[in-house]
mmCIF file of C-alpha atoms and ligand atoms in Angstrom:
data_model
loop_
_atom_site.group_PDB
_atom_site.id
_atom_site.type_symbol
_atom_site.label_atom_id
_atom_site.label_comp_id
_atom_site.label_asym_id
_atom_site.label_seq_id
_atom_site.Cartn_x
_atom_site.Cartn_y
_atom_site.Cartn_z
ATOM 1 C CA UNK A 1 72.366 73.338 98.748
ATOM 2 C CA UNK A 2 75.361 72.452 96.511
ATOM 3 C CA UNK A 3 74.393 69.466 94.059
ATOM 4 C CA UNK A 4 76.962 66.664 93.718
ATOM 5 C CA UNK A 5 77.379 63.723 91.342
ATOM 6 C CA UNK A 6 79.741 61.389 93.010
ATOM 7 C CA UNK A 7 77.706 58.563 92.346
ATOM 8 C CA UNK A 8 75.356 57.855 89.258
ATOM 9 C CA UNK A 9 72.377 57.577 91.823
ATOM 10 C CA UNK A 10 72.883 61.016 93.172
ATOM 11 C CA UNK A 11 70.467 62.348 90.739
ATOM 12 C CA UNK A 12 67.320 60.857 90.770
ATOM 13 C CA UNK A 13 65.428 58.581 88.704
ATOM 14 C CA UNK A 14 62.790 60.392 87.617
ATOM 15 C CA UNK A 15 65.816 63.273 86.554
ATOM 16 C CA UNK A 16 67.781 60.852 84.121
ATOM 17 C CA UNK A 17 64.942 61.239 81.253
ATOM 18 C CA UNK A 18 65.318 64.836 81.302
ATOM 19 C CA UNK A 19 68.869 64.947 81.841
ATOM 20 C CA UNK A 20 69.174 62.956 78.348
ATOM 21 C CA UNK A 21 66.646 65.248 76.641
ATOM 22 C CA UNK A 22 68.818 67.939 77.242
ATOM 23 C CA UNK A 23 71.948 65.612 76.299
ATOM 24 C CA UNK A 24 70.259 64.972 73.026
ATOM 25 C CA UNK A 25 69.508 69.065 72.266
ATOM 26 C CA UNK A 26 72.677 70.162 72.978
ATOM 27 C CA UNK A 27 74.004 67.398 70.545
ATOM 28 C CA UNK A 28 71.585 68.531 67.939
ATOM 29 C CA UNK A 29 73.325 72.039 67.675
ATOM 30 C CA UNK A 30 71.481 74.031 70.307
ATOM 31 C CA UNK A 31 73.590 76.210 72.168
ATOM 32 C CA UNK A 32 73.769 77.566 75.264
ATOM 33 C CA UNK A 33 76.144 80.140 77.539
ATOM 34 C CA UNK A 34 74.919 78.332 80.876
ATOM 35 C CA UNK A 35 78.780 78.596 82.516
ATOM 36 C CA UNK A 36 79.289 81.981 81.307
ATOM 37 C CA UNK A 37 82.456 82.964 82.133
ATOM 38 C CA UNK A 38 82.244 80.072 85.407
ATOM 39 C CA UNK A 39 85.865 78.638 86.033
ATOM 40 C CA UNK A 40 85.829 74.769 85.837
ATOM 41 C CA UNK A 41 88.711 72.931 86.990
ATOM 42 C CA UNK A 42 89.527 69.264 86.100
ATOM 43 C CA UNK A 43 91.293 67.497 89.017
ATOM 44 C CA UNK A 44 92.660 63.946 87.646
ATOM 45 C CA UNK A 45 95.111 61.736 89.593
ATOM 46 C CA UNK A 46 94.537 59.284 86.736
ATOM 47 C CA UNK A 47 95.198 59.815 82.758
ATOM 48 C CA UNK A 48 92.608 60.637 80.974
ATOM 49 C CA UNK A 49 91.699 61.147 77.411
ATOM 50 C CA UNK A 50 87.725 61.190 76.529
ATOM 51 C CA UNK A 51 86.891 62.742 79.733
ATOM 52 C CA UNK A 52 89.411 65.409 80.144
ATOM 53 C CA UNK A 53 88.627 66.425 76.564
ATOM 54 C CA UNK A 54 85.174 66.386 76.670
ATOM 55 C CA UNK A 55 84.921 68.512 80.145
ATOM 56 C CA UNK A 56 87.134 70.878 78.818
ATOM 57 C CA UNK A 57 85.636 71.308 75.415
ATOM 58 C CA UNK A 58 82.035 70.764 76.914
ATOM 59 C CA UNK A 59 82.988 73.696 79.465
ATOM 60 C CA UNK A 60 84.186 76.381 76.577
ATOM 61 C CA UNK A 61 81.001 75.297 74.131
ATOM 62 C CA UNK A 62 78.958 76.332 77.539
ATOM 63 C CA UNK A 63 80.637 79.527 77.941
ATOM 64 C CA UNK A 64 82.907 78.108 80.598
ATOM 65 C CA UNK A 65 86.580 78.403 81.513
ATOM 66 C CA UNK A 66 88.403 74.713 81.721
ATOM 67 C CA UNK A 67 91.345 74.944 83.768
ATOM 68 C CA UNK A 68 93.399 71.038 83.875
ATOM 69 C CA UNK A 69 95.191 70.604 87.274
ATOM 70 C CA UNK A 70 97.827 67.626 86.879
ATOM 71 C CA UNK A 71 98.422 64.770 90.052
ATOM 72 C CA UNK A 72 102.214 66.158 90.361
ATOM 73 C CA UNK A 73 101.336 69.773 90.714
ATOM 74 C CA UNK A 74 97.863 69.107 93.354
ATOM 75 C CA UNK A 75 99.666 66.294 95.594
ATOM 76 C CA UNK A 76 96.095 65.775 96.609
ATOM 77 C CA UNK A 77 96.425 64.426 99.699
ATOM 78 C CA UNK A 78 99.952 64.365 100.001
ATOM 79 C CA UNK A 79 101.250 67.660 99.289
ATOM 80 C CA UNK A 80 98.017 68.955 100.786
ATOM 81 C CA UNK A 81 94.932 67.536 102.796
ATOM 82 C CA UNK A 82 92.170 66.904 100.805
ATOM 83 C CA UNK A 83 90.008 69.248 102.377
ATOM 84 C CA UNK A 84 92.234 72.279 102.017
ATOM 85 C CA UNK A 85 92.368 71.904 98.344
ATOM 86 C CA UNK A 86 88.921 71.278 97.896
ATOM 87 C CA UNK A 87 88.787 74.554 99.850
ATOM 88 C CA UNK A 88 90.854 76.684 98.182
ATOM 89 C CA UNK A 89 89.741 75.377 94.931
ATOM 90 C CA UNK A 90 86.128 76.308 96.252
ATOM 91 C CA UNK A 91 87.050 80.114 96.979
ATOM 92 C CA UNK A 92 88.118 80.665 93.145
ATOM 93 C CA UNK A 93 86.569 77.997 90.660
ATOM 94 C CA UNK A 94 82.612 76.975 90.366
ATOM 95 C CA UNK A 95 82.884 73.679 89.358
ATOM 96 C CA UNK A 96 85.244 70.651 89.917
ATOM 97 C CA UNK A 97 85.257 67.849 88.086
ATOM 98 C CA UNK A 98 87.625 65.103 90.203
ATOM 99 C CA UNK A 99 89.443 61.881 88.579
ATOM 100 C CA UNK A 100 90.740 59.791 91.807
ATOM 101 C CA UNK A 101 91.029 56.727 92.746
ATOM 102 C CA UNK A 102 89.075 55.669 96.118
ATOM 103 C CA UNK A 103 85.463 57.180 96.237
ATOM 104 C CA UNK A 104 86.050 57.829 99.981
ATOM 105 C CA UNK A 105 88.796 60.190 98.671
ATOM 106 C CA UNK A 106 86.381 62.287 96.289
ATOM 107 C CA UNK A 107 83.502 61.908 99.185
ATOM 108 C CA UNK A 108 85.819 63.657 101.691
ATOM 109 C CA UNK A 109 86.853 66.420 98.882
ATOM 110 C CA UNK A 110 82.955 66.587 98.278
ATOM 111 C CA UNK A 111 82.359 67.188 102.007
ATOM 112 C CA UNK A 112 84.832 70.326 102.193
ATOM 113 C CA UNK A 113 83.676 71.558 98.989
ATOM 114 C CA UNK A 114 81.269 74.373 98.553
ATOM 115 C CA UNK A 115 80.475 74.177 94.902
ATOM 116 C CA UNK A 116 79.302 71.061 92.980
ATOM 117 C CA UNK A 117 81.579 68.383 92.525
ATOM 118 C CA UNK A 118 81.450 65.709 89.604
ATOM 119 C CA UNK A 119 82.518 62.376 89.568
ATOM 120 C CA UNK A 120 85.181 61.767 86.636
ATOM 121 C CA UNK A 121 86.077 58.284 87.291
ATOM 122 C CA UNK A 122 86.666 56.556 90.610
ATOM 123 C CA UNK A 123 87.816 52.683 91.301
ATOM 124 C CA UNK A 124 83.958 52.814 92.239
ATOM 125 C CA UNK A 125 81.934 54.539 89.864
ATOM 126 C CA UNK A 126 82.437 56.040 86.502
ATOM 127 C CA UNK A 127 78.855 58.068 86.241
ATOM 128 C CA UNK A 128 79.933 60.579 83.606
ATOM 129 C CA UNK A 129 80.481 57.392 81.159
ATOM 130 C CA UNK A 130 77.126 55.734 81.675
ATOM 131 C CA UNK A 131 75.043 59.097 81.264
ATOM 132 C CA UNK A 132 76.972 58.889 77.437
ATOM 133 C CA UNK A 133 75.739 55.199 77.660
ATOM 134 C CA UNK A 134 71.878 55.902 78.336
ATOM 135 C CA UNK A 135 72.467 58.306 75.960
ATOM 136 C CA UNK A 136 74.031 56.304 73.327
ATOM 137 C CA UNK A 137 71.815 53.148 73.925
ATOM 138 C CA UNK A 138 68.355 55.737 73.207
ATOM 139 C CA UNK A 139 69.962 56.821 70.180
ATOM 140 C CA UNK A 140 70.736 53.528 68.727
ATOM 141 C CA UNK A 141 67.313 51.987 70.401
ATOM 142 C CA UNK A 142 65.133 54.760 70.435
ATOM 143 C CA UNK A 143 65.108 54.613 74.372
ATOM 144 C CA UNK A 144 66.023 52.763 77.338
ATOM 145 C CA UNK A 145 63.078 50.992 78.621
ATOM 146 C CA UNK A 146 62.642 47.723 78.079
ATOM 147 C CA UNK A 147 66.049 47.164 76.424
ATOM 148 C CA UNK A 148 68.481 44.067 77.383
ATOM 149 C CA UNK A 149 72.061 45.225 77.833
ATOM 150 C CA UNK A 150 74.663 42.185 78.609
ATOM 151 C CA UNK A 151 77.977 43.700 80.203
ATOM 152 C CA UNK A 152 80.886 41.030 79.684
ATOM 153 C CA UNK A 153 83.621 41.183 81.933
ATOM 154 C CA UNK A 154 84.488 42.519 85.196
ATOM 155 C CA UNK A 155 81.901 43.973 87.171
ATOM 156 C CA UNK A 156 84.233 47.420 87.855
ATOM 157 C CA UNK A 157 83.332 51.124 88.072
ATOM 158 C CA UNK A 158 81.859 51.335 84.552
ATOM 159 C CA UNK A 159 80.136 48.047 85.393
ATOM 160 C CA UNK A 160 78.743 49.896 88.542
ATOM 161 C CA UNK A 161 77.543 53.332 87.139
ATOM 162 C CA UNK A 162 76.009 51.486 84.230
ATOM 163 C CA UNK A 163 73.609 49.051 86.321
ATOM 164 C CA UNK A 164 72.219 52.459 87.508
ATOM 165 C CA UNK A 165 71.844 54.026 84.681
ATOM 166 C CA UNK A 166 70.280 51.067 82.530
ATOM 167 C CA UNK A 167 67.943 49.907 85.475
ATOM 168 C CA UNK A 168 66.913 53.768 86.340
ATOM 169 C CA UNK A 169 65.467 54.458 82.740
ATOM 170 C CA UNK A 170 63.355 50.966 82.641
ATOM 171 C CA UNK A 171 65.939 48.446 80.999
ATOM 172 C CA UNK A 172 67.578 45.847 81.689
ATOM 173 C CA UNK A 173 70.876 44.662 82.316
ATOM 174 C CA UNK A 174 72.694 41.424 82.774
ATOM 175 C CA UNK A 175 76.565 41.134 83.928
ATOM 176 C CA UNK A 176 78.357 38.026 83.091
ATOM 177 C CA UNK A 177 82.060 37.787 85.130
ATOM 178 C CA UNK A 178 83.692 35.029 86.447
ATOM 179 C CA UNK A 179 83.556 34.415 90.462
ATOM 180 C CA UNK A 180 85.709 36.807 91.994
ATOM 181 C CA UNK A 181 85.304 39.651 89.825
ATOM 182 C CA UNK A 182 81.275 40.003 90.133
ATOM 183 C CA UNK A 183 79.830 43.430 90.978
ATOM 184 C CA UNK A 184 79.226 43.792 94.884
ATOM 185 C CA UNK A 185 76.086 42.293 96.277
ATOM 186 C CA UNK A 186 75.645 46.007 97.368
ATOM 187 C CA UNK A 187 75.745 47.744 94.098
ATOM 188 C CA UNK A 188 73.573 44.882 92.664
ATOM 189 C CA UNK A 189 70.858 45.384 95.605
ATOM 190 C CA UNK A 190 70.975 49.552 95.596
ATOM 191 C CA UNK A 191 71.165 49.503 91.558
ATOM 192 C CA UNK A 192 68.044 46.956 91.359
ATOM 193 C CA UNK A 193 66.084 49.050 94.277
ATOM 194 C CA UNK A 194 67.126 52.514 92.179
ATOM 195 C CA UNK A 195 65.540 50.503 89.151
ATOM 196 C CA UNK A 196 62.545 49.711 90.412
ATOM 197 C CA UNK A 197 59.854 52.301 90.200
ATOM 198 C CA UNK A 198 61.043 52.107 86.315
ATOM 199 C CA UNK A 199 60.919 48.282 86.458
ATOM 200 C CA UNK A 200 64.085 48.392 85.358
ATOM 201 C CA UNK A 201 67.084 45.273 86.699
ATOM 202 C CA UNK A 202 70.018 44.174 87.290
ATOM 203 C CA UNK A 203 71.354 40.389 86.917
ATOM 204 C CA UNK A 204 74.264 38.888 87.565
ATOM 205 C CA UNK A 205 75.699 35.616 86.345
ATOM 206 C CA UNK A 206 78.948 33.642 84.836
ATOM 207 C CA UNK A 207 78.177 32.953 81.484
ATOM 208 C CA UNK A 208 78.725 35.189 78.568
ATOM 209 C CA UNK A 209 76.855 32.879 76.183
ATOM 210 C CA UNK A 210 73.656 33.090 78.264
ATOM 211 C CA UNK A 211 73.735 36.972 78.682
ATOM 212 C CA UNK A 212 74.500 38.037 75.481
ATOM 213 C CA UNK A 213 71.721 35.386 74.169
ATOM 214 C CA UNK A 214 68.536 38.301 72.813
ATOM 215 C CA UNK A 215 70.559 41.498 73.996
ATOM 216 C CA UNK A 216 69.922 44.302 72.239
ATOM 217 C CA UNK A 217 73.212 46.340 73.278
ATOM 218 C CA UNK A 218 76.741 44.061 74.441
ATOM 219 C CA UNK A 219 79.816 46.073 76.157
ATOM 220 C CA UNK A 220 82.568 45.249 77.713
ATOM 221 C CA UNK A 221 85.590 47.412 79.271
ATOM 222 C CA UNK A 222 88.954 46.950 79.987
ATOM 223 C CA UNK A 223 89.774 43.759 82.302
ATOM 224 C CA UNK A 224 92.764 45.575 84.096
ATOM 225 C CA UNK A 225 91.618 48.825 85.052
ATOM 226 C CA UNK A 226 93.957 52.457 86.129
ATOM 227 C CA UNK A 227 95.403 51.469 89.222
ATOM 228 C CA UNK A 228 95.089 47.658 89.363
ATOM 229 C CA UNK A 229 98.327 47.202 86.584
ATOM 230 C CA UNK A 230 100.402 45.015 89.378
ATOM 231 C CA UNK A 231 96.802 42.127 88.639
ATOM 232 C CA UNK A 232 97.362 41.501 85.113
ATOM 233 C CA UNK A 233 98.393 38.820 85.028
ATOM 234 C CA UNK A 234 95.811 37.055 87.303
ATOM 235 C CA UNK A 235 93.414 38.996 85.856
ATOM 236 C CA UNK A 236 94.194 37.584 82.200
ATOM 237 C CA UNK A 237 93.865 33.963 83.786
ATOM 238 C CA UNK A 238 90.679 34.843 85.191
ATOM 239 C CA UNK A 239 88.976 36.334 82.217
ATOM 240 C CA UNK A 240 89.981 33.764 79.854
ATOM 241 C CA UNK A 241 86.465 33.298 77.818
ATOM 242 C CA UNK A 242 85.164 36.335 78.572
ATOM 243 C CA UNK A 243 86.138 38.053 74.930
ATOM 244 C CA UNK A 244 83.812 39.912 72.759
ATOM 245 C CA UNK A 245 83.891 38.969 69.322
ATOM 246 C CA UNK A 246 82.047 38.863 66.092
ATOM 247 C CA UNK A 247 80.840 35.343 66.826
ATOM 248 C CA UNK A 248 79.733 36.421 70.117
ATOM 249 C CA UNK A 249 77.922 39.305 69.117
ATOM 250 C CA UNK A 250 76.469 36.387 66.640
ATOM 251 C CA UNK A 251 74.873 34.940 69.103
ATOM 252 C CA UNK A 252 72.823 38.075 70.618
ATOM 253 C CA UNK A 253 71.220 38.612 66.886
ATOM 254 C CA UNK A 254 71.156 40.835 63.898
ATOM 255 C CA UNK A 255 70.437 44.114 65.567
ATOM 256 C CA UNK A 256 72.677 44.109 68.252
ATOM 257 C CA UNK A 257 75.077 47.167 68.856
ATOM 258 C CA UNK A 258 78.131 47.259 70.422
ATOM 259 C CA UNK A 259 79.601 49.588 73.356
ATOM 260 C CA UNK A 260 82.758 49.898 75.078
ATOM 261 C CA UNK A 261 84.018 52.861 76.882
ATOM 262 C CA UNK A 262 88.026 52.840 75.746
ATOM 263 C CA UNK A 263 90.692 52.984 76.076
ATOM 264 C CA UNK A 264 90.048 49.208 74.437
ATOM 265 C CA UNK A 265 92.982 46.659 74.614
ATOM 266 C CA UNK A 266 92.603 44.407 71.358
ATOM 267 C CA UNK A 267 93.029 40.534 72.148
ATOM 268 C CA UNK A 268 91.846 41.173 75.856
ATOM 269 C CA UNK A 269 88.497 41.919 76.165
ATOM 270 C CA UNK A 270 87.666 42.618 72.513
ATOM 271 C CA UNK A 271 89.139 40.778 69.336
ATOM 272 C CA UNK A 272 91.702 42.814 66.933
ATOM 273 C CA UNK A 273 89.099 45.259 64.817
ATOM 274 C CA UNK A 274 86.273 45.442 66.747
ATOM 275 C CA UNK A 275 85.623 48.680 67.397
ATOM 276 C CA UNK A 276 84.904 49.002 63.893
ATOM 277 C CA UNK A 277 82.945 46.318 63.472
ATOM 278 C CA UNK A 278 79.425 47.723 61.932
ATOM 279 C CA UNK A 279 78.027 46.587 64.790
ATOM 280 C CA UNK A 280 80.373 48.824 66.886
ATOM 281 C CA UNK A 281 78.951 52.248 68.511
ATOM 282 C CA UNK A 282 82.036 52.972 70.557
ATOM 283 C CA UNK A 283 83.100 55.980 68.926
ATOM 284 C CA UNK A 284 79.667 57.348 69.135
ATOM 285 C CA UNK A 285 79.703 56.445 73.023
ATOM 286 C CA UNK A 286 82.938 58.696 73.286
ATOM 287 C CA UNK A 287 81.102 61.964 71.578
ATOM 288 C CA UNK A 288 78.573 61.398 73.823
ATOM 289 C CA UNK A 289 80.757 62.101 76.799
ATOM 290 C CA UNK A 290 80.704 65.949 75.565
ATOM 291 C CA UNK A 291 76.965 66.380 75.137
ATOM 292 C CA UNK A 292 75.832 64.263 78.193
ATOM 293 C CA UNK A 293 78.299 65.900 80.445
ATOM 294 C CA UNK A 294 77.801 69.541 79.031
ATOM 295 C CA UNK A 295 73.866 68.894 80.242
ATOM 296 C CA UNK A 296 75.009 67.442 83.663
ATOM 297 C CA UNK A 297 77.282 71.050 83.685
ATOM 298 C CA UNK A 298 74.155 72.778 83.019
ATOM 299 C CA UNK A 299 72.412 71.299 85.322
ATOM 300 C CA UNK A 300 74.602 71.488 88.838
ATOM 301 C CA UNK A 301 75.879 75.140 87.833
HETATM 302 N N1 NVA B 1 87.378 50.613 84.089
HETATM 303 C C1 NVA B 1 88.302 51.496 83.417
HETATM 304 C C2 NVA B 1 87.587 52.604 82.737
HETATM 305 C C3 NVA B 1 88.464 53.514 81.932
HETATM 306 C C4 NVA B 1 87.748 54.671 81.290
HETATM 307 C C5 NVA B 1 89.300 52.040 84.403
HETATM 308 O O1 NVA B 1 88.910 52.399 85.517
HETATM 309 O O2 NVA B 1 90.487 52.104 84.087
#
């Protein structure tokens, strides 16, 4: 049976801790030749900049040949029907790594597909990002269980993958966005139930004051996300008091780390110099994409 990850709880619970071991090796310097000589291709109908680069250098340090198909060229689903390409692209390649924008549209290329497709960022879910996350947050906190994350902002894709991920290794997480722009009552119920044999959560509420209040990790992401450009202005209304700043990271205490998943956009959800704020572990977040996605390459090969 071909293994997917289209969603962050298509691997198991009890396979994140090992998952992140392996993350953690392969950072250290071990190496490995697990694609040798397999032909990835990277599929994105969105831009890209962490993830493209860290499949494609992720692929070569495993041995692997990274092959970037652009939007224009694929016409996926316009040029083509989904299913053909994920057909043809099954007969040559070994591994597809898909950037689109509704999940139904990488589900239906996932159903056609006869080798393992991953999940590079849908309006949905953004899975690759939160494995870095996990990884990043047991780094920083020596592991996942038990620890408080507050998300700020709008309960999106990386919002999504991330209640998963935190509440599938033991921890906790609370999302503070204003009405309208709350994760789904069905993410919040599936993430919680994914959680629970770690007796890990997920919480949802309005005020950023109250969930950043003891967190050991804050993040935030973008406000406007790929795709949703024609909202910004609404959306800038809506999130008005939903910054992270130095004086709210203030307010969670003096340990408290910082994430975000970039791009970043300075005087929206983040105040001008954060991301190098001491606090700030953004930029270690980003490396993390290549190690936590080389050991999620390893593992569907
Ligand atoms: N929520 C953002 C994440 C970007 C990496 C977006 O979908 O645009």
């Amino acid at each position: 049976m071909v293994q997917h990850f289209l969603n962050f709880s298509d691997i198991a619970s009890s396979e994140i801790q090992p998952l992140l071991a392996r993350a953690i090796q392969l950072k250290s310097g071990v190496t490995s030749n697990a694609l040798n000589g397999a032909s990835v291709v990277l599929l994105f109908e969105k831009p890209s900049l962490r993830t493209k680069l860290s499949f494609w250098i992720g692929a070569e340090k495993l041995g692997g040949n990274p092959l970037y198909m652009s939007p224009e060229e694929v016409g996926l689903g316009k040029r083509e029907p989904v299913a053909d390409v994920a057909k043809v692209i099954s007969r040559m390649a070994d591994l597809v790594v898909v950037r689109t924008f509704a999940q139904t549209t990488l589900e239906e290329f996932a159903s056609a597909a006869s080798i393992p497709v991953i999940n590079a960022l849908t309006d949905a879910e953004h899975p690759c990002q939160a494995l870095a996350d996990i990884q990043t947050i047991a780094e920083q906190l020596g592991g996942v269980s038990g620890a408080t994350v507050a998300f700020i902002g709008d309960g999106n894709n990386t919002a999504a993958s991330l209640a998963y991920a935190v509440a599938g290794l033991g921890g906790h997480l609370t999302v503070a966005s204003p009405d309208g722009y709350k994760l789904s009552k069905q993410v919040l119920d599936s993430a919680n139930a994914y959680g629970s044999a770690a007796g890990g959560s997920v919480t949802q509420i309005t005020s950023p004051r109250e969930a950043v209040d003891g967190a050991d990790i804050v993040y935030t992401d973008v406000w406007t996300s790929m795709g949703q450009e024609a909202e910004t202005s609404r959306r800038l209304r809506a999130f008005n008091g939903y910054q992270v700043n130095p004086e709210l990271l203030d307010l969670a205490g003096p340990r408290v780390k910082f994430m975000h998943d970039l791009p970043a956009h300075p005087g929206e959800e983040i105040s001008d110099g954060l991301l190098d704020d001491p606090r700030s572990v953004a930029f270690d977040q980003a490396e993390n994409r290549l190690w936590a996605q080389a050991a999620l390459m390893e593992k569907l090969i």
